[in-house]
CSV table of C-alpha atoms and ligand atoms in Angstrom, one decimal:
chain,number,residue,atom,x,y,z
A,1,MET,CA,45.0,-133.2,-45.4
A,2,ALA,CA,45.7,-136.9,-45.9
A,3,LYS,CA,49.2,-137.6,-47.0
A,4,LEU,CA,49.7,-137.0,-50.7
A,5,GLY,CA,52.5,-137.9,-53.1
A,6,PHE,CA,54.5,-135.0,-54.5
A,7,PRO,CA,51.7,-132.7,-55.9
A,8,PHE,CA,53.8,-130.5,-58.3
A,9,THR,CA,54.4,-133.1,-61.0
A,10,LEU,CA,53.0,-130.6,-63.6
A,11,GLY,CA,55.4,-127.8,-62.6
A,12,VAL,CA,54.6,-124.1,-62.2
A,13,ALA,CA,53.9,-121.4,-64.7
A,14,SER,CA,53.3,-117.7,-65.0
A,15,GLY,CA,51.5,-115.6,-67.6
A,16,GLU,CA,49.5,-112.6,-68.7
A,17,PRO,CA,52.2,-110.1,-67.5
A,18,ALA,CA,51.0,-106.6,-66.8
A,19,PRO,CA,53.0,-103.6,-65.5
A,20,ASP,CA,51.9,-104.3,-61.9
A,21,GLY,CA,51.4,-108.0,-61.8
A,22,VAL,CA,51.2,-111.4,-63.3
A,23,ILE,CA,49.3,-114.7,-63.0
A,24,ILE,CA,51.1,-117.6,-61.3
A,25,TRP,CA,49.8,-121.1,-61.8
A,26,THR,CA,50.2,-124.6,-60.5
A,27,ARG,CA,48.0,-127.7,-60.4
A,28,LEU,CA,48.1,-130.4,-57.7
A,29,ALA,CA,48.4,-133.7,-59.4
A,30,PRO,CA,50.3,-136.4,-57.4
A,31,ASP,CA,49.2,-138.9,-60.0
A,32,PRO,CA,49.1,-136.8,-63.2
A,33,LEU,CA,47.8,-139.5,-65.6
A,34,GLY,CA,45.4,-141.1,-63.0
A,35,GLN,CA,42.7,-143.1,-64.7
A,36,ASP,CA,39.8,-142.2,-62.3
A,37,PRO,CA,37.7,-139.3,-63.7
A,38,GLN,CA,36.4,-138.6,-60.2
A,39,ARG,CA,39.9,-138.0,-58.9
A,40,PRO,CA,41.7,-135.8,-61.5
A,41,GLY,CA,45.4,-136.0,-61.0
A,42,GLY,CA,44.9,-138.6,-58.3
A,43,MET,CA,43.5,-135.9,-55.9
A,44,PRO,CA,40.8,-136.6,-53.3
A,45,ASP,CA,37.6,-134.5,-53.4
A,46,THR,CA,38.7,-132.0,-50.9
A,47,VAL,CA,39.5,-128.3,-51.0
A,48,VAL,CA,43.2,-127.8,-50.5
A,49,THR,CA,44.7,-124.5,-49.2
A,50,VAL,CA,47.8,-123.7,-51.3
A,51,ARG,CA,50.3,-121.2,-50.0
A,52,TRP,CA,52.3,-119.0,-52.4
A,53,GLN,CA,55.2,-116.6,-52.3
A,54,VAL,CA,56.6,-114.1,-54.7
A,55,ALA,CA,60.2,-112.9,-54.1
A,56,GLU,CA,62.7,-110.6,-55.6
A,57,ASP,CA,65.5,-113.2,-55.4
A,58,GLU,CA,65.7,-116.8,-56.3
A,59,GLY,CA,66.6,-117.7,-52.7
A,60,PHE,CA,63.3,-116.2,-51.4
A,61,THR,CA,65.0,-114.0,-48.8
A,62,ARG,CA,63.2,-110.9,-50.1
A,63,ILE,CA,59.5,-111.9,-50.3
A,64,VAL,CA,57.3,-109.1,-51.6
A,65,ARG,CA,53.9,-110.9,-51.8
A,66,GLU,CA,52.5,-114.0,-50.2
A,67,GLY,CA,49.1,-115.5,-49.6
A,68,THR,CA,46.9,-118.5,-49.9
A,69,ALA,CA,44.6,-119.9,-52.7
A,70,ARG,CA,41.9,-122.6,-52.8
A,71,ALA,CA,42.5,-125.6,-55.0
A,72,GLU,CA,39.2,-127.3,-55.8
A,73,ARG,CA,38.4,-130.5,-57.6
A,74,ARG,CA,35.9,-128.6,-59.8
A,75,TRP,CA,38.9,-127.0,-61.5
A,76,ALA,CA,41.2,-130.1,-61.2
A,77,HIS,CA,42.9,-128.5,-58.2
A,78,SER,CA,44.5,-125.9,-60.4
A,79,VAL,CA,45.5,-122.6,-58.8
A,80,HIS,CA,45.6,-119.2,-60.7
A,81,VAL,CA,46.8,-116.4,-58.4
A,82,LYS,CA,46.5,-112.8,-59.6
A,83,VAL,CA,49.6,-111.3,-58.1
A,84,ALA,CA,49.3,-107.5,-58.0
A,85,GLY,CA,51.3,-104.6,-56.6
A,86,LEU,CA,54.6,-105.6,-58.4
A,87,ASN,CA,57.0,-103.2,-60.1
A,88,PRO,CA,57.1,-102.9,-63.9
A,89,ALA,CA,59.7,-104.6,-66.1
A,90,THR,CA,61.0,-106.5,-63.1
A,91,GLU,CA,62.1,-110.1,-62.6
A,92,TYR,CA,60.4,-112.1,-59.8
A,93,PHE,CA,60.5,-115.6,-58.4
A,94,TYR,CA,57.5,-117.6,-57.1
A,95,ARG,CA,56.7,-120.9,-55.6
A,96,PHE,CA,53.8,-122.8,-53.9
A,97,SER,CA,53.5,-125.2,-50.9
A,98,VAL,CA,50.7,-127.4,-49.5
A,99,GLY,CA,52.7,-128.4,-46.4
A,100,ALA,CA,55.0,-127.1,-43.7
A,101,PRO,CA,57.6,-125.9,-43.3
A,102,PHE,CA,57.1,-124.0,-46.6
A,103,ALA,CA,60.6,-124.3,-48.0
A,104,ALA,CA,60.9,-128.0,-47.3
A,105,THR,CA,57.6,-128.8,-49.1
A,106,ALA,CA,57.7,-126.2,-51.9
A,107,SER,CA,57.2,-126.5,-55.6
A,108,PRO,CA,60.1,-125.8,-57.9
A,109,ALA,CA,60.6,-122.0,-58.1
A,110,GLY,CA,59.4,-120.2,-61.2
A,111,ARG,CA,60.8,-117.1,-62.7
A,112,THR,CA,58.7,-114.4,-64.3
A,113,ARG,CA,58.9,-110.8,-65.5
A,114,THR,CA,56.3,-108.1,-65.4
A,115,ALA,CA,55.5,-105.9,-68.4
A,116,PRO,CA,57.0,-102.4,-68.7
A,117,ALA,CA,55.2,-99.3,-67.5
A,118,ALA,CA,52.9,-97.5,-69.9
A,119,SER,CA,55.4,-94.8,-70.6
A,120,SER,CA,58.4,-97.2,-71.2
A,121,LEU,CA,60.5,-97.0,-74.3
A,122,ALA,CA,62.7,-100.0,-73.2
A,123,PRO,CA,63.2,-102.7,-75.9
A,124,VAL,CA,60.9,-105.7,-75.8
A,125,ARG,CA,62.3,-109.2,-76.5
A,126,PHE,CA,59.7,-111.8,-77.1
A,127,ALA,CA,59.5,-115.2,-78.6
A,128,PHE,CA,56.6,-117.0,-80.4
A,129,VAL,CA,55.9,-120.6,-80.9
A,130,SER,CA,53.0,-122.9,-82.0
A,131,CYS,CA,52.0,-126.4,-82.8
A,132,GLN,CA,53.7,-128.7,-80.3
A,133,ARG,CA,52.3,-132.1,-81.1
A,134,TYR,CA,53.7,-134.3,-78.3
A,135,GLU,CA,53.8,-137.6,-80.2
A,136,HIS,CA,55.7,-136.0,-83.1
A,137,GLY,CA,58.9,-135.2,-81.1
A,138,ARG,CA,61.0,-133.5,-78.5
A,139,TYR,CA,60.6,-130.0,-77.3
A,140,THR,CA,64.2,-129.1,-78.1
A,141,ALA,CA,63.1,-125.8,-79.7
A,142,LEU,CA,61.5,-124.8,-76.5
A,143,ARG,CA,64.6,-125.6,-74.6
A,144,HIS,CA,66.7,-123.3,-76.9
A,145,MET,CA,64.0,-120.6,-76.7
A,146,THR,CA,64.1,-120.8,-72.9
A,147,ASP,CA,67.9,-120.3,-72.9
A,148,GLU,CA,67.4,-117.0,-74.6
A,149,ARG,CA,65.3,-115.7,-71.7
A,150,PRO,CA,62.7,-113.6,-73.6
A,151,ASP,CA,60.6,-111.2,-71.6
A,152,VAL,CA,57.5,-113.1,-72.7
A,153,VAL,CA,56.5,-116.0,-74.9
A,154,PHE,CA,53.4,-116.0,-77.2
A,155,GLN,CA,52.0,-119.5,-77.9
A,156,LEU,CA,50.0,-119.2,-81.1
A,157,GLY,CA,47.8,-122.3,-80.9
A,158,ASP,CA,47.8,-126.0,-81.1
A,159,TYR,CA,49.2,-126.2,-77.6
A,160,ILE,CA,47.8,-129.8,-77.6
A,161,TYR,CA,46.4,-132.0,-80.3
A,162,GLU,CA,43.2,-133.9,-79.6
A,163,TYR,CA,44.1,-136.9,-81.7
A,164,GLY,CA,44.5,-140.5,-80.5
A,165,LYS,CA,47.2,-142.8,-81.7
A,166,PRO,CA,46.7,-143.4,-85.5
A,167,ALA,CA,46.0,-146.9,-86.6
A,168,ALA,CA,49.0,-146.8,-88.9
A,169,PRO,CA,51.4,-144.0,-87.8
A,170,ALA,CA,53.5,-142.6,-90.6
A,171,PRO,CA,57.2,-143.4,-90.2
A,172,GLY,CA,59.0,-140.9,-88.0
A,173,ARG,CA,55.8,-139.2,-87.0
A,174,TYR,CA,55.0,-141.1,-83.8
A,175,VAL,CA,58.0,-141.0,-81.7
A,176,ARG,CA,56.5,-140.5,-78.2
A,177,LYS,CA,53.5,-142.3,-76.6
A,178,LEU,CA,50.4,-140.4,-75.6
A,179,GLU,CA,48.9,-141.0,-72.2
A,180,PRO,CA,47.2,-144.4,-71.9
A,181,PRO,CA,44.9,-145.4,-73.5
A,182,GLU,CA,46.0,-143.1,-76.4
A,183,ARG,CA,42.5,-142.2,-77.5
A,184,ALA,CA,41.2,-139.0,-79.0
A,185,CYS,CA,40.1,-136.5,-76.4
A,186,GLU,CA,36.3,-136.0,-76.0
A,187,THR,CA,35.6,-135.8,-72.3
A,188,LEU,CA,36.9,-133.4,-69.6
A,189,HIS,CA,38.9,-136.3,-68.1
A,190,GLN,CA,40.6,-137.1,-71.4
A,191,TYR,CA,41.5,-133.5,-72.2
A,192,ARG,CA,42.9,-133.1,-68.6
A,193,ASN,CA,45.1,-136.1,-69.0
A,194,ARG,CA,46.3,-134.9,-72.4
A,195,TYR,CA,47.5,-131.6,-70.9
A,196,ALA,CA,49.0,-133.6,-68.1
A,197,ARG,CA,50.9,-135.7,-70.6
A,198,TYR,CA,52.3,-132.6,-72.3
A,199,ARG,CA,53.1,-130.9,-69.1
A,200,THR,CA,55.1,-133.7,-67.7
A,201,ASP,CA,57.6,-133.0,-70.5
A,202,PRO,CA,60.8,-131.5,-68.9
A,203,ASP,CA,61.5,-129.0,-71.7
A,204,LEU,CA,57.9,-127.7,-71.7
A,205,GLN,CA,57.9,-127.4,-67.9
A,206,ALA,CA,61.2,-125.6,-68.0
A,207,ALA,CA,59.9,-123.1,-70.5
A,208,HIS,CA,56.9,-122.3,-68.4
A,209,ARG,CA,59.1,-122.1,-65.2
A,210,ALA,CA,61.5,-119.6,-66.8
A,211,VAL,CA,59.3,-117.2,-68.8
A,212,PRO,CA,55.7,-115.8,-68.6
A,213,TRP,CA,53.5,-117.1,-71.4
A,214,VAL,CA,50.6,-115.5,-73.3
A,215,THR,CA,48.6,-118.1,-75.1
A,216,VAL,CA,46.0,-118.0,-77.9
A,217,TRP,CA,44.3,-121.1,-79.0
A,218,ASP,CA,43.7,-122.6,-82.5
A,219,ASP,CA,41.6,-125.6,-83.4
A,220,HIS,CA,43.4,-128.6,-82.0
A,221,GLU,CA,42.8,-127.5,-78.4
A,222,VAL,CA,39.3,-128.8,-79.2
A,223,ARG,CA,39.0,-130.4,-82.6
A,224,ASP,CA,40.5,-130.1,-86.1
A,225,ASN,CA,39.0,-127.2,-88.0
A,226,TYR,CA,36.0,-126.6,-85.7
A,227,GLN,CA,34.0,-123.4,-86.2
A,228,GLY,CA,32.4,-121.7,-83.2
A,229,THR,CA,29.8,-124.2,-81.8
A,230,LEU,CA,29.9,-126.4,-84.9
A,231,PRO,CA,32.3,-129.4,-85.1
A,232,GLY,CA,33.0,-128.9,-88.8
A,233,ASP,CA,32.3,-132.5,-89.8
A,234,GLY,CA,28.5,-132.5,-89.6
A,235,SER,CA,28.4,-134.6,-86.3
A,236,ASP,CA,25.9,-133.9,-83.5
A,237,PRO,CA,26.2,-130.2,-82.5
A,238,ALA,CA,24.9,-130.8,-78.9
A,239,ALA,CA,27.6,-133.4,-78.3
A,240,PHE,CA,30.2,-131.0,-79.8
A,241,ARG,CA,29.1,-128.2,-77.5
A,242,ARG,CA,29.7,-130.4,-74.5
A,243,ARG,CA,33.1,-131.5,-75.9
A,244,ARG,CA,34.1,-127.9,-76.6
A,245,ALA,CA,33.1,-126.8,-73.0
A,246,ALA,CA,35.2,-129.7,-71.6
A,247,ALA,CA,38.2,-128.7,-73.8
A,248,TYR,CA,38.0,-125.0,-72.9
A,249,GLN,CA,37.8,-125.9,-69.2
A,250,ALA,CA,40.9,-128.2,-69.4
A,251,TYR,CA,42.7,-125.4,-71.3
A,252,TYR,CA,42.0,-123.0,-68.5
A,253,GLU,CA,43.0,-125.5,-65.8
A,254,HIS,CA,46.5,-125.9,-67.3
A,255,LEU,CA,47.5,-122.4,-68.4
A,256,PRO,CA,48.1,-119.2,-66.4
A,257,LEU,CA,45.0,-117.3,-67.6
A,258,ARG,CA,43.4,-114.3,-65.9
A,259,VAL,CA,39.8,-115.4,-66.7
A,260,ARG,CA,37.8,-118.5,-66.0
A,261,PRO,CA,35.4,-120.2,-68.4
A,262,SER,CA,31.7,-119.2,-68.0
A,263,ASP,CA,28.6,-120.1,-69.9
A,264,SER,CA,30.6,-122.7,-71.9
A,265,GLY,CA,32.8,-119.9,-73.2
A,266,LEU,CA,36.2,-118.4,-72.4
A,267,GLN,CA,37.1,-114.8,-73.0
A,268,MET,CA,40.4,-115.1,-74.9
A,269,TYR,CA,40.8,-112.0,-77.1
A,270,ARG,CA,42.7,-109.5,-75.1
A,271,TRP,CA,45.2,-106.6,-75.0
A,272,ARG,CA,48.7,-107.0,-73.5
A,273,PRO,CA,50.5,-103.6,-73.6
A,274,TYR,CA,54.3,-103.4,-73.5
A,275,GLY,CA,55.0,-99.8,-72.9
A,276,ARG,CA,55.0,-97.3,-75.8
A,277,VAL,CA,56.8,-99.9,-77.9
A,278,ALA,CA,54.3,-102.6,-78.6
A,279,ASP,CA,50.6,-103.3,-78.1
A,280,PHE,CA,49.9,-107.1,-78.4
A,281,LEU,CA,46.4,-107.9,-79.4
A,282,ALA,CA,45.6,-111.6,-78.9
A,283,LEU,CA,42.9,-112.8,-81.2
A,284,ASP,CA,40.4,-115.7,-80.9
A,285,VAL,CA,39.8,-117.1,-84.4
A,286,ARG,CA,37.8,-120.1,-83.3
A,287,GLN,CA,35.2,-119.5,-80.6
A,288,TYR,CA,33.0,-117.1,-82.5
A,289,ARG,CA,33.6,-118.3,-86.0
A,290,THR,CA,30.9,-119.0,-88.6
A,291,ARG,CA,31.4,-119.8,-92.2
A,292,ALA,CA,30.8,-116.1,-92.9
A,293,ASP,CA,32.9,-114.5,-90.2
A,294,MET,CA,36.1,-115.3,-88.3
A,295,LEU,CA,36.1,-113.0,-85.3
A,296,GLY,CA,32.4,-112.2,-84.6
A,297,ALA,CA,31.1,-108.7,-84.4
A,298,ALA,CA,32.0,-107.9,-80.8
A,299,GLN,CA,35.7,-109.0,-81.2
A,300,GLU,CA,36.1,-107.1,-84.5
A,301,ARG,CA,34.7,-104.0,-83.0
A,302,TRP,CA,37.1,-104.4,-80.0
A,303,LEU,CA,40.0,-105.0,-82.4
A,304,MET,CA,39.3,-101.9,-84.6
A,305,GLU,CA,38.8,-99.7,-81.5
A,306,ARG,CA,42.1,-100.9,-80.0
A,307,LEU,CA,44.0,-100.5,-83.2
A,308,ALA,CA,42.7,-97.0,-83.6
A,309,ALA,CA,43.4,-96.1,-79.9
A,310,SER,CA,46.9,-97.5,-79.8
A,311,SER,CA,49.7,-95.0,-79.5
A,312,ALA,CA,52.4,-97.8,-79.3
A,313,ARG,CA,55.0,-97.9,-82.1
A,314,TRP,CA,54.0,-101.4,-83.1
A,315,LYS,CA,50.6,-103.1,-83.1
A,316,VAL,CA,51.1,-106.8,-83.0
A,317,LEU,CA,48.2,-109.2,-83.9
A,318,ALA,CA,49.1,-112.5,-82.0
A,319,GLN,CA,46.9,-115.2,-83.6
A,320,PRO,CA,47.3,-118.6,-85.2
A,321,LEU,CA,46.4,-118.3,-88.9
A,322,PHE,CA,48.3,-117.3,-92.0
A,323,PHE,CA,47.1,-113.7,-92.6
A,324,ALA,CA,48.6,-112.8,-96.0
A,325,ARG,CA,47.2,-114.3,-99.2
A,326,ARG,CA,48.8,-117.6,-100.0
A,327,LEU,CA,47.9,-119.0,-103.4
A,328,LEU,CA,48.6,-122.7,-103.5
A,329,PRO,CA,49.6,-124.9,-106.4
A,330,GLY,CA,47.4,-127.9,-107.2
A,331,PRO,CA,43.7,-128.3,-107.5
A,332,PRO,CA,41.1,-125.6,-106.5
A,333,PRO,CA,40.3,-123.8,-104.3
A,334,HIS,CA,44.0,-122.7,-104.4
A,335,VAL,CA,43.8,-121.1,-100.9
A,336,SER,CA,43.2,-122.4,-97.4
A,337,THR,CA,39.7,-121.3,-96.5
A,338,ASP,CA,40.4,-122.2,-92.9
A,339,ALA,CA,42.9,-119.3,-92.7
A,340,TRP,CA,42.4,-115.6,-93.4
A,341,ASP,CA,42.2,-116.4,-97.2
A,342,GLY,CA,38.7,-117.7,-96.3
A,343,TYR,CA,37.8,-114.2,-94.9
A,344,PRO,CA,39.3,-111.7,-97.4
A,345,ALA,CA,36.8,-108.9,-96.7
A,346,LEU,CA,37.6,-109.0,-92.9
A,347,ARG,CA,41.3,-109.1,-93.7
A,348,ALA,CA,41.0,-106.1,-96.0
A,349,ARG,CA,39.3,-104.1,-93.3
A,350,ILE,CA,42.2,-104.7,-91.0
A,351,ALA,CA,44.9,-104.3,-93.6
A,352,ASN,CA,43.4,-101.0,-94.7
A,353,ALA,CA,42.5,-99.5,-91.3
A,354,GLY,CA,45.5,-97.1,-91.5
A,355,VAL,CA,47.4,-98.8,-88.7
A,356,ARG,CA,51.0,-97.6,-88.4
A,357,GLY,CA,53.3,-100.4,-87.4
A,358,LEU,CA,51.0,-103.4,-88.1
A,359,VAL,CA,52.7,-106.7,-87.5
A,360,VAL,CA,50.9,-110.1,-87.6
A,361,ILE,CA,52.5,-113.1,-85.9
A,362,SER,CA,51.1,-116.5,-86.8
A,363,GLY,CA,51.6,-120.3,-86.9
A,364,ASP,CA,49.4,-123.2,-88.0
A,365,VAL,CA,51.1,-124.2,-91.2
A,366,HIS,CA,54.1,-126.0,-89.6
A,367,ASN,CA,56.7,-124.2,-91.7
A,368,ALA,CA,58.2,-120.8,-91.3
A,369,TRP,CA,57.3,-117.9,-93.7
A,370,ALA,CA,57.5,-114.2,-93.8
A,371,GLY,CA,55.6,-111.8,-96.0
A,372,GLU,CA,54.3,-108.3,-96.5
A,373,ILE,CA,50.7,-107.3,-96.1
A,374,MET,CA,49.2,-105.6,-99.1
A,375,ALA,CA,46.3,-103.1,-99.3
A,376,ASP,CA,45.1,-105.3,-102.2
A,377,PHE,CA,46.7,-108.7,-102.6
A,378,ALA,CA,45.3,-108.9,-106.2
A,379,ASP,CA,47.2,-105.8,-107.1
A,380,PRO,CA,51.0,-106.1,-106.8
A,381,SER,CA,51.4,-102.3,-107.1
A,382,SER,CA,49.2,-101.6,-104.1
A,383,ALA,CA,50.6,-100.3,-100.9
A,384,ARG,CA,52.2,-102.4,-98.2
A,385,THR,CA,50.2,-101.9,-95.0
A,386,GLY,CA,52.1,-104.2,-92.6
A,387,VAL,CA,54.2,-107.4,-92.3
A,388,GLU,CA,53.6,-110.9,-91.2
A,389,PHE,CA,56.0,-113.4,-89.5
A,390,VAL,CA,54.8,-117.0,-89.6
A,391,GLY,CA,56.5,-119.4,-87.1
A,392,SER,CA,57.2,-123.0,-87.8
A,393,SER,CA,56.0,-125.7,-85.4
A,394,VAL,CA,57.8,-126.8,-82.3
A,395,THR,CA,57.3,-130.5,-83.2
A,396,SER,CA,54.3,-131.0,-85.5
A,397,ALA,CA,55.3,-132.6,-88.8
A,398,SER,CA,55.1,-130.3,-91.8
A,399,SER,CA,52.9,-130.9,-94.7
A,400,VAL,CA,54.9,-131.1,-97.9
A,401,THR,CA,54.8,-127.7,-99.5
A,402,ASP,CA,56.2,-126.8,-102.9
A,403,ALA,CA,57.7,-123.7,-101.4
A,404,ASP,CA,59.3,-122.4,-104.6
A,405,ALA,CA,56.0,-122.5,-106.4
A,406,VAL,CA,54.2,-120.8,-103.5
A,407,LEU,CA,56.8,-118.0,-103.3
A,408,ALA,CA,56.6,-117.5,-107.1
A,409,ALA,CA,52.8,-117.3,-107.0
A,410,ASN,CA,52.8,-114.9,-104.1
A,411,PRO,CA,55.5,-112.1,-104.6
A,412,HIS,CA,54.6,-110.5,-101.3
A,413,LEU,CA,55.9,-113.6,-99.5
A,414,LYS,CA,59.7,-113.3,-99.0
A,415,PHE,CA,60.9,-116.3,-97.0
A,416,PHE,CA,60.3,-120.0,-96.3
A,417,ASP,CA,62.0,-122.5,-94.1
A,418,GLY,CA,60.8,-126.1,-93.5
A,419,ARG,CA,62.4,-127.0,-90.2
A,420,ARG,CA,60.9,-127.1,-86.7
A,421,GLY,CA,61.7,-124.0,-84.6
A,422,TYR,CA,60.8,-120.8,-82.9
A,423,VAL,CA,61.0,-117.1,-83.5
A,424,MET,CA,62.7,-114.3,-81.5
A,425,CYS,CA,61.8,-110.7,-81.9
A,426,THR,CA,63.6,-107.6,-80.5
A,427,VAL,CA,61.4,-104.5,-80.8
A,428,THR,CA,62.1,-100.9,-79.9
A,429,ALA,CA,60.5,-97.6,-80.7
A,430,GLU,CA,62.9,-97.2,-83.6
A,431,GLY,CA,62.9,-100.6,-85.1
A,432,TRP,CA,61.9,-104.2,-85.3
A,433,HIS,CA,64.1,-107.3,-85.7
A,434,THR,CA,62.9,-110.9,-86.2
A,435,ALA,CA,65.2,-113.9,-86.0
A,436,TYR,CA,64.1,-117.4,-87.1
A,437,ARG,CA,65.7,-120.3,-85.2
A,438,ALA,CA,65.5,-123.9,-86.1
A,439,VAL,CA,66.5,-127.4,-85.1
A,440,ASP,CA,67.4,-130.1,-87.6
A,441,PHE,CA,65.5,-132.9,-85.9
A,442,VAL,CA,63.0,-133.6,-83.2
A,443,ASP,CA,62.7,-137.4,-83.2
A,444,LEU,CA,65.6,-137.5,-80.7
A,445,PRO,CA,66.7,-135.1,-78.0
A,446,GLY,CA,69.7,-132.8,-78.3
A,447,ALA,CA,69.5,-131.0,-81.6
A,448,PRO,CA,71.5,-127.8,-81.7
A,449,VAL,CA,69.9,-124.5,-82.5
A,450,ARG,CA,70.5,-122.9,-85.9
A,451,ASP,CA,70.1,-119.3,-87.0
A,452,VAL,CA,68.0,-119.5,-90.1
A,453,ALA,CA,67.2,-115.9,-91.2
A,454,GLY,CA,66.6,-112.5,-89.8
A,455,PHE,CA,64.6,-109.4,-90.9
A,456,THR,CA,64.1,-105.8,-90.0
A,457,VAL,CA,61.0,-103.9,-90.9
A,458,GLN,CA,61.2,-100.7,-92.8
A,459,ASP,CA,58.1,-98.9,-94.1
A,460,ASN,CA,56.1,-102.1,-94.1
A,461,ARG,CA,58.7,-104.0,-96.0
A,462,LEU,CA,60.9,-106.8,-94.9
A,463,VAL,CA,64.7,-106.2,-95.2
A,464,PRO,CA,66.8,-109.4,-94.8
A,465,ASP,CA,69.8,-109.3,-92.6
A,466,THR,CA,73.0,-109.1,-94.5
A,467,ALA,CA,75.2,-112.2,-93.9
B,501,FE2,FE1,49.3,-127.3,-85.8
């Protein structure tokens, strides 16, 4: 291969942890924001053999798996290795190389952790985050989250935002420059460079390098409020289908997923078991959506079957959108029809499916909330059938909310906080604890982390930590 610049500018990542394996990822991009669409990442149109190693120790003296993978221009020279044959609930280290000797030309080393065995009752510590609009601030919350070394991170959507630089940015809301020329993403090249811009951030790189991620997407990975194959704004559907396919491909190319896009789609709803403690069900609320249905028939059938079959103590729906009813002050319609409030019959089928230990984790609204899921949200005396924890954003600016009015109008909602942050959960067969963490500012680096609130779950009710 012709001499390249350092190819690991976008770092390394791992994801989709299973009891016996994990996906490890990198992408060769010596010029990550290169302007030539024919040379993504500044790479020539050649197939590159990438060597990889997985070891038990950070010094790579006890290598347990190694091999090679092909990096092709068709996939922007990204590499997704399905590492198998590992031990459950075990920490591993991994790295890549395109030169020789290996150690002298290696990528930074990543750390990962496999999921526990199916029979495990060991506690699960996971974090969840969402909404990390690059131009809105620093990823300080991710840095603090990484310091806590969770077993796994769930990213609940808006990993990128497709927007270009606004003509008149609101004060304090445009504190970092997008990749040049700062336009909205529509083509594959533009989406690729948007991910590359995000992934050159040192805090985001460090978070991927230290912890395996499971990601679900929301709308901004493609376009604001899109529905299935419809753009949501009445523009040309054929052009939107091409744009969506480009966005899905770039998403795959930059995240440690187990599956590739095919037929312009990408299978994203999936089950990630963590022993007998938690079954995580990652949902796709965008790809199959119509005005009448959020999940599509096949995904709903899959979800209901998985919920019924699960013998784990907790069934966790990992998905972007506010699940509980949230009546909003102001002019009609008084609910967000883009969230589950737009699909109340589907929500009621899930809430009333008789699931023991139902927990929904969500994002999207750029503020932190917590609430109880009701059998019938219109009837305050109806049974509680689960709980919901809504994370704030990592950076994305919050829309102004009259939180007191919303809490008063929705007695099943118990908590609000308006700062950027992340959420840490510690889950066992006996109990569930959620801790909200926040930072006071994101326009500059270095904000300290704050404990905001904590809750345990008892009989589908939220019990606040006593101070
Ligand atoms: Fe968002």
